Coordinates of C-alpha atoms in Angstrom, one line a residue:
E1 CA -5.8 35.0 -20.9
A2 CA -5.1 31.4 -19.9
W3 CA -5.7 32.3 -16.2
Q4 CA -9.0 33.9 -17.1
K5 CA -10.1 30.7 -19.0
I6 CA -9.2 28.3 -16.2
A7 CA -10.4 30.4 -13.2
G8 CA -13.8 30.7 -14.9
E9 CA -14.3 27.0 -14.6
N10 CA -12.3 25.8 -11.6
P11 CA -11.7 27.6 -8.3
F12 CA -8.8 25.1 -7.5
P13 CA -6.4 25.0 -10.4
S14 CA -3.3 24.9 -8.2
V15 CA -4.8 22.1 -6.1
C16 CA -6.0 20.2 -9.1
G17 CA -2.6 20.7 -10.7
R18 CA -1.2 18.6 -7.9
V19 CA -3.8 16.0 -7.0
C20 CA -6.0 15.5 -10.1
F21 CA -5.5 12.2 -11.8
H22 CA -5.7 14.0 -15.2
P23 CA -8.1 11.8 -17.2
C24 CA -8.0 14.6 -19.8
E25 CA -4.5 13.6 -20.8
Q26 CA -5.7 10.0 -21.6
V27 CA -8.0 11.4 -24.4
C28 CA -5.7 14.2 -25.6
N29 CA -5.5 14.1 -29.4
R30 CA -1.7 14.7 -29.2
R31 CA -1.4 11.3 -27.6
Q32 CA -2.0 9.7 -31.0
L33 CA 0.8 11.7 -32.5
D34 CA 3.5 11.4 -29.8
E35 CA 2.4 12.0 -26.2
P36 CA -0.3 14.0 -24.5
I37 CA 0.0 17.7 -23.6
A38 CA 1.0 17.9 -19.9
I39 CA -2.3 19.5 -19.0
R40 CA -2.0 19.0 -15.2
Q41 CA 1.5 20.4 -15.1
L42 CA 0.5 23.4 -17.2
E43 CA -2.5 24.0 -14.9
R44 CA -0.2 23.8 -11.8
S45 CA 2.4 26.2 -13.3
L46 CA -0.2 28.7 -14.3
A47 CA -2.0 28.6 -11.0
D48 CA 1.1 28.8 -8.9
R49 CA 2.2 31.9 -10.8
A50 CA -1.2 33.5 -10.2
I51 CA -0.7 32.9 -6.5
N52 CA 2.9 34.1 -6.4
E53 CA 2.2 37.2 -8.4
S54 CA -1.2 37.9 -6.8
W55 CA -3.1 38.0 -10.0
P56 CA -6.7 39.2 -9.5
L57 CA -9.5 36.8 -9.9
P58 CA -11.0 37.2 -13.3
L59 CA -14.3 35.5 -12.5
K60 CA -17.1 37.1 -14.4
Q61 CA -19.5 38.9 -12.1
V62 CA -23.2 39.1 -12.5
P63 CA -24.9 42.0 -10.7
A64 CA -25.9 41.1 -7.1
K65 CA -29.2 39.3 -6.7
N66 CA -31.5 39.6 -3.7
K67 CA -30.9 35.8 -3.1
T68 CA -28.9 33.9 -0.5
A69 CA -27.7 30.4 -0.2
A70 CA -26.4 28.3 2.7
V71 CA -23.8 25.7 1.9
I72 CA -23.2 22.9 4.3
G73 CA -19.7 21.6 4.0
A74 CA -16.5 23.4 3.1
G75 CA -14.9 20.6 1.1
P76 CA -14.1 21.0 -2.6
A77 CA -17.8 20.6 -3.7
G78 CA -19.2 23.1 -1.1
L79 CA -16.4 25.7 -1.8
A80 CA -16.9 25.4 -5.5
A81 CA -20.7 25.8 -5.2
A82 CA -20.1 29.0 -3.2
Y83 CA -17.5 30.2 -5.7
F84 CA -19.8 29.9 -8.6
L85 CA -22.8 31.2 -6.8
A86 CA -20.9 34.3 -5.7
G87 CA -20.0 34.9 -9.4
L88 CA -23.7 34.6 -10.2
G89 CA -24.6 37.3 -7.7
Y90 CA -25.8 35.3 -4.7
G91 CA -24.9 35.9 -1.1
C92 CA -23.3 32.8 0.2
E93 CA -22.5 31.4 3.6
I94 CA -20.7 28.1 4.3
F95 CA -21.0 26.0 7.5
E96 CA -18.2 23.6 8.2
A97 CA -17.9 21.1 11.1
Q98 CA -14.1 21.1 11.1
P99 CA -12.0 23.9 12.5
E100 CA -10.6 24.8 9.0
P101 CA -12.1 24.8 5.5
G102 CA -11.0 22.4 2.8
G103 CA -12.6 19.0 3.7
L104 CA -10.7 16.1 2.3
L105 CA -8.2 18.6 0.7
R106 CA -7.1 19.7 4.2
W107 CA -7.3 16.6 6.3
G108 CA -7.2 13.7 3.8
I109 CA -4.5 14.5 1.3
P110 CA -0.8 14.3 2.6
T111 CA 1.2 17.5 2.5
Y112 CA 3.8 16.0 0.1
R113 CA 1.0 16.1 -2.5
L114 CA -0.8 19.2 -1.4
P115 CA 1.0 21.9 0.8
V116 CA -1.2 23.7 3.2
D117 CA -0.3 27.2 1.8
I118 CA -1.5 26.3 -1.7
L119 CA -4.9 25.2 -0.4
A120 CA -5.1 28.3 1.9
A121 CA -4.4 30.6 -1.0
E122 CA -7.2 29.2 -3.2
V123 CA -9.7 29.2 -0.3
A124 CA -8.7 32.8 0.4
R125 CA -9.9 33.8 -3.1
I126 CA -13.3 32.4 -2.4
R127 CA -13.5 34.4 0.8
D128 CA -12.5 37.5 -1.1
L129 CA -15.6 37.1 -3.2
G130 CA -17.6 37.8 -0.1
V131 CA -18.3 34.2 0.9
A132 CA -18.5 33.8 4.7
V133 CA -17.0 30.5 5.9
N134 CA -18.2 29.5 9.4
C135 CA -16.0 26.7 10.8
S136 CA -16.6 24.5 13.8
S137 CA -20.3 24.6 12.9
S138 CA -21.6 21.1 13.0
M139 CA -25.0 20.4 11.4
R140 CA -27.8 18.1 12.2
A141 CA -31.2 17.5 10.6
S142 CA -32.8 19.7 13.2
H143 CA -30.7 22.7 12.0
L144 CA -32.1 22.5 8.4
Q145 CA -35.4 24.1 9.1
A146 CA -33.8 27.1 10.8
L147 CA -31.4 27.5 7.8
Q148 CA -34.3 27.3 5.4
S149 CA -36.0 30.1 7.2
R150 CA -32.9 32.3 6.9
Y151 CA -31.7 31.5 3.3
D152 CA -33.4 31.1 0.0
A153 CA -31.7 27.8 -0.8
L154 CA -29.6 25.1 0.8
I155 CA -26.7 23.1 -0.8
I156 CA -25.7 20.1 1.2
T157 CA -22.2 18.8 0.5
C158 CA -21.4 16.5 3.4
G159 CA -18.3 14.5 2.5
Y160 CA -17.5 10.8 3.1
G161 CA -15.5 11.4 6.3
R162 CA -16.0 8.2 8.2
S163 CA -14.0 5.0 7.4
I164 CA -15.9 1.8 6.9
G165 CA -14.7 -0.8 9.5
L166 CA -13.6 -4.3 8.8
N167 CA -16.2 -6.9 9.6
I168 CA -13.8 -9.6 10.9
S169 CA -12.6 -10.9 14.2
G170 CA -10.2 -8.5 15.9
A171 CA -11.3 -5.5 13.8
E172 CA -11.1 -3.3 17.0
H173 CA -7.3 -3.6 16.8
A174 CA -7.1 -1.9 13.4
V175 CA -6.4 1.9 13.1
D176 CA -8.9 4.1 11.2
G177 CA -7.1 5.2 8.0
L178 CA -8.8 8.5 7.5
R179 CA -8.2 9.5 11.1
L180 CA -4.5 8.6 10.8
L181 CA -4.2 10.7 7.6
N182 CA -5.6 13.6 9.5
E183 CA -3.2 13.1 12.3
I184 CA -0.2 12.8 10.0
R185 CA -1.2 16.0 8.2
H186 CA -1.7 18.1 11.3
R187 CA 0.4 16.4 13.9
P188 CA 3.0 14.2 12.3
P189 CA 3.8 11.3 14.6
A190 CA 7.3 10.3 15.6
Q191 CA 9.4 8.2 13.3
Q192 CA 7.5 5.0 12.4
K193 CA 9.2 1.6 12.5
G194 CA 8.3 -1.9 11.5
R195 CA 5.8 -3.4 9.1
V196 CA 2.4 -1.9 8.7
A197 CA -0.5 -3.6 6.9
V198 CA -2.8 -1.2 5.0
I199 CA -6.1 -2.9 4.1
G200 CA -7.6 -1.6 0.9
G201 CA -6.9 -0.6 -2.7
G202 CA -8.2 2.9 -3.1
N203 CA -6.5 6.3 -3.1
T204 CA -6.7 6.5 0.7
A205 CA -4.7 3.2 1.0
I206 CA -2.1 4.5 -1.4
D207 CA -1.8 7.9 0.4
L208 CA -1.4 6.1 3.7
A209 CA 1.3 3.8 2.4
R210 CA 3.3 6.6 0.8
S211 CA 3.0 8.7 4.0
L212 CA 4.1 5.8 6.2
I213 CA 7.2 5.1 4.1
R214 CA 8.2 8.7 4.5
L215 CA 7.9 8.3 8.2
G216 CA 10.2 5.3 8.2
A217 CA 7.7 2.4 8.3
T218 CA 7.6 -0.6 5.9
P219 CA 4.0 -0.5 4.5
I220 CA 2.3 -3.5 2.9
I221 CA -0.9 -2.9 1.0
V222 CA -3.3 -5.9 1.3
Y223 CA -6.0 -6.0 -1.4
R224 CA -8.6 -8.6 -2.0
R225 CA -8.7 -8.2 -5.8
R226 CA -6.1 -7.9 -8.5
R227 CA -4.0 -4.8 -8.9
R228 CA -5.7 -4.0 -12.2
D229 CA -9.0 -3.8 -10.2
M230 CA -7.7 -1.3 -7.6
P231 CA -9.8 1.9 -7.5
A232 CA -6.7 3.9 -6.8
F233 CA -5.4 5.9 -9.7
E234 CA -2.7 4.0 -11.6
P235 CA 0.0 6.8 -11.5
E236 CA -0.3 6.8 -7.7
I237 CA 0.0 3.0 -7.6
I238 CA 3.1 3.1 -9.7
R239 CA 4.7 5.8 -7.5
A240 CA 3.9 3.8 -4.4
L241 CA 5.6 0.7 -5.8
E242 CA 8.6 2.7 -7.0
E243 CA 9.0 4.1 -3.5
G244 CA 9.1 0.7 -1.9
V245 CA 5.6 -0.1 -0.9
E246 CA 4.8 -3.8 -1.1
L247 CA 1.5 -4.9 -2.7
R248 CA -0.1 -8.2 -1.8
E249 CA -3.1 -8.7 -4.2
L250 CA -5.8 -11.4 -4.1
E251 CA -5.6 -11.6 -0.3
A252 CA -8.5 -10.8 2.1
P253 CA -8.1 -10.3 5.9
L254 CA -9.9 -12.9 8.1
D255 CA -8.6 -12.2 11.6
I256 CA -6.4 -9.7 13.5
R257 CA -4.9 -11.2 16.7
P258 CA -2.5 -9.3 19.1
E259 CA 0.9 -11.0 19.5
P260 CA 3.2 -8.6 21.3
Q261 CA 6.9 -8.8 20.4
N262 CA 9.5 -7.9 23.0
G263 CA 7.0 -5.9 25.0
R264 CA 5.7 -3.8 22.1
P265 CA 2.4 -4.1 20.2
A266 CA 2.3 -6.5 17.2
Y267 CA -0.3 -8.4 15.4
R268 CA -0.8 -11.6 13.4
L269 CA -3.0 -10.9 10.4
T270 CA -4.7 -14.0 8.9
L271 CA -5.2 -13.7 5.1
Q272 CA -7.4 -15.7 2.8
K273 CA -6.1 -16.3 -0.7
M274 CA -8.7 -15.2 -3.3
S275 CA -9.3 -16.1 -6.9
P276 CA -11.0 -14.0 -9.6
T277 CA -14.1 -15.4 -11.4
R278 CA -15.6 -14.6 -14.7
E279 CA -18.5 -12.8 -13.0
R280 CA -18.3 -9.0 -12.8
I281 CA -19.6 -6.8 -10.0
H282 CA -19.5 -3.0 -10.5
G283 CA -17.0 -3.5 -13.4
H284 CA -14.6 -5.6 -11.3
R285 CA -14.1 -9.4 -11.4
R286 CA -15.8 -11.0 -8.5
V287 CA -13.4 -12.9 -6.3
I288 CA -14.0 -16.1 -4.2
P289 CA -11.8 -17.7 -1.6
L290 CA -9.4 -20.4 -2.7
E291 CA -9.5 -23.7 -1.0
G292 CA -6.6 -24.4 1.4
Q293 CA -5.2 -23.0 4.6
P294 CA -5.1 -19.2 5.0
G295 CA -1.7 -17.5 5.3
T296 CA -0.5 -15.2 8.0
L297 CA 1.3 -11.9 8.1
Q298 CA 3.2 -10.5 11.1
V299 CA 2.9 -6.8 11.4
D300 CA 3.4 -4.0 13.9
K301 CA 0.2 -2.2 13.0
V302 CA -3.0 -2.8 10.9
I303 CA -4.7 0.2 9.2
T304 CA -8.1 0.1 7.5
A305 CA -8.7 1.9 4.2
I306 CA -11.5 -0.1 2.6
G307 CA -13.9 2.8 1.9
A308 CA -15.7 5.7 3.5
D309 CA -19.2 6.8 4.3
L310 CA -21.1 9.8 5.6
A311 CA -19.6 11.0 8.9
D312 CA -23.0 11.9 10.1
N313 CA -25.9 9.9 8.6
W314 CA -28.6 12.6 9.2
I315 CA -29.6 13.2 5.5
A316 CA -32.9 11.6 4.9
L317 CA -33.8 11.5 1.2
D318 CA -37.3 10.7 0.0
E319 CA -36.7 9.2 -3.4
K320 CA -40.4 9.3 -4.2
A321 CA -41.1 12.9 -3.3
D322 CA -42.3 15.3 -6.0
N323 CA -40.2 18.2 -7.5
Q324 CA -36.9 16.2 -7.6
L325 CA -34.3 16.1 -10.3
Q326 CA -31.4 13.7 -10.5
M327 CA -28.5 15.2 -12.4
S328 CA -25.1 13.7 -13.3
H329 CA -23.3 15.2 -10.2
C330 CA -26.0 16.5 -7.9
H331 CA -29.6 15.9 -6.8
L332 CA -32.3 18.6 -6.5
V333 CA -34.5 17.2 -3.7
N334 CA -36.9 20.1 -3.2
A335 CA -37.7 22.6 -5.9
H336 CA -40.3 24.6 -3.8
R337 CA -37.8 25.4 -1.0
P338 CA -34.6 24.6 -3.0
V339 CA -32.4 21.9 -1.4
I340 CA -29.6 20.4 -3.5
L341 CA -27.4 17.5 -2.5
A342 CA -23.9 17.6 -4.0
G343 CA -20.3 16.3 -3.4
D344 CA -19.5 12.7 -2.4
I345 CA -23.1 11.8 -1.7
T346 CA -24.0 12.3 -5.4
T347 CA -20.8 12.2 -7.5
P348 CA -20.1 9.0 -9.5
V349 CA -16.4 9.3 -9.0
K350 CA -14.9 10.5 -5.7
S351 CA -12.3 12.9 -7.0
V352 CA -11.5 16.6 -6.6
S353 CA -12.4 17.4 -10.2
D354 CA -15.8 15.6 -9.8
A355 CA -16.4 17.5 -6.6
V356 CA -15.8 20.8 -8.4
A357 CA -18.1 19.6 -11.2
S358 CA -20.8 18.9 -8.6
G359 CA -20.5 22.3 -7.0
K360 CA -20.7 24.0 -10.4
Q361 CA -23.7 21.9 -11.5
A362 CA -25.5 22.7 -8.2
A363 CA -24.9 26.5 -8.7
M364 CA -26.2 26.4 -12.3
A365 CA -29.3 24.3 -11.3
L366 CA -30.2 26.8 -8.5
D367 CA -29.7 29.8 -10.7
I368 CA -32.0 28.3 -13.4
L369 CA -34.5 27.3 -10.9
N370 CA -34.7 30.7 -9.4
D371 CA -35.5 32.4 -12.7
Q372 CA -37.5 29.6 -14.4
N373 CA -38.6 26.2 -13.1
I374 CA -37.4 22.6 -12.5
Q375 CA -38.4 21.6 -16.1
S376 CA -36.0 24.1 -17.6
I377 CA -32.9 22.9 -15.8
T378 CA -31.9 20.0 -18.1
A379 CA -32.3 22.0 -21.4
E380 CA -30.5 25.1 -20.0
M381 CA -27.6 22.9 -18.9
A382 CA -27.4 21.0 -22.1
A383 CA -26.7 24.3 -23.9
C384 CA -23.5 24.7 -21.8
Q385 CA -22.3 21.1 -22.2
M386 CA -18.8 20.5 -23.4
G387 CA -18.3 17.5 -25.6
S388 CA -20.4 14.3 -25.2
G389 CA -20.0 13.9 -21.4
P390 CA -21.5 15.7 -18.4
A391 CA -18.8 18.5 -18.3
L392 CA -20.4 22.0 -18.2
S393 CA -18.9 25.4 -18.9
M394 CA -19.8 28.1 -16.4
S395 CA -18.2 30.7 -18.6
D396 CA -20.5 29.7 -21.5
Y397 CA -23.5 29.6 -19.1
M398 CA -22.9 33.1 -17.9
E399 CA -22.2 34.5 -21.4
K400 CA -25.4 32.9 -22.8
R401 CA -27.6 33.7 -19.9
Y402 CA -26.4 37.1 -18.8
G403 CA -24.5 38.5 -21.9
P404 CA -23.8 42.2 -21.6
R405 CA -24.7 42.3 -17.9
I406 CA -21.4 40.5 -17.1
E407 CA -18.5 42.7 -16.0
E408 CA -15.3 41.3 -17.4
A409 CA -12.1 42.6 -19.0
R410 CA -12.4 40.7 -22.2
G411 CA -15.1 39.9 -24.8
S412 CA -17.2 36.8 -25.5
S413 CA -15.6 33.5 -24.6
V414 CA -18.3 31.0 -25.7
R415 CA -16.7 27.9 -27.2
A416 CA -17.8 25.3 -29.7
P417 CA -19.0 22.3 -27.6
A418 CA -18.2 19.7 -30.3
L419 CA -15.4 17.2 -29.7
V420 CA -12.6 17.3 -32.3
E421 CA -11.4 13.8 -33.1
F422 CA -7.8 13.0 -34.1
D423 CA -8.8 12.1 -37.7
Q424 CA -10.3 15.5 -38.2
I425 CA -7.0 17.3 -37.6
N426 CA -4.9 18.4 -40.5
L427 CA -1.4 17.3 -39.5

């Protein structure tokens, strides 16, 4: 029964049980009594057992529709969109530029956090629903018209797969962090030695540092703001520091200069000391350079992990066009010939759980649009909202919308959407 509940809302419970930063535990009512329920570990245990014992997928099935959708991108958002659309009776086909599906899950998360076989097992379930996954299929703007003539709708989930470069002197000497993570995951390099500077404070920087320390290097994270402002998830930062990663906060790179040592590559990294101000930008304290001479750091390698952008910037979005709808996790850009943007390009938080939420929301929006109109989407989704945030229940949506037409082993699973606060509980 627990497996039925979770698989109805998330196609990647075993993945999320390993890589999700579990914000649910931060607001668990049990936390105010002693400590939160270990929600992520329970999810992982349950989902791993489902894989090991080959439990059938209990996803509710709506009778097949005479509708098809093309999904561009086989990352977590695209795969989730196809998973839910298949359950809603749509024929789905995914087009992925990389040779294997998974997106960031496959090439951006180290194997010590997410083993390949776990991801493969959960992707296999989506294929078992009849979803065709076409890999090594790069897309360009010129391909969209052809796809629109073949499918009833497009869902575009192009991820942020290109690292943002450093805008400093000597930036060409730095290694692309996302590319290095991909290489480590698929072709682990030989034992790494020496000091490596990782520029950035996000999850990519943390994953790189923790991967490098496992390969024998001495990683040093250089971050221009304070530790408390790092966008990386706090548990990951704590683990990195426990493993021996050094963190240098309030320092910004100014220059990278080659200075070979004993015939091998080495670099002098010039660092500017920074100071936080009272002004806030995007929730973080703005930082300004401190007066005085910059410092230097001698390293064997410099890696950039300061952010990411679209790998192929071919998506042109006309913000003023008619028939658009901006939702919390996706954007309907054309209601007449449905095109929905989802994933990294529309989610407020770049996480696996937000990507799944984006794919789910896109599937719901398309289903409502096909039966009703763009004006109906917001109200229909609100009826399936859980709590006061943007979380939507696909199980509730299918139960309310399709009722007895759903083929499932158990009865109704519609839940009360109201939040239960701690002071409402009889202890």
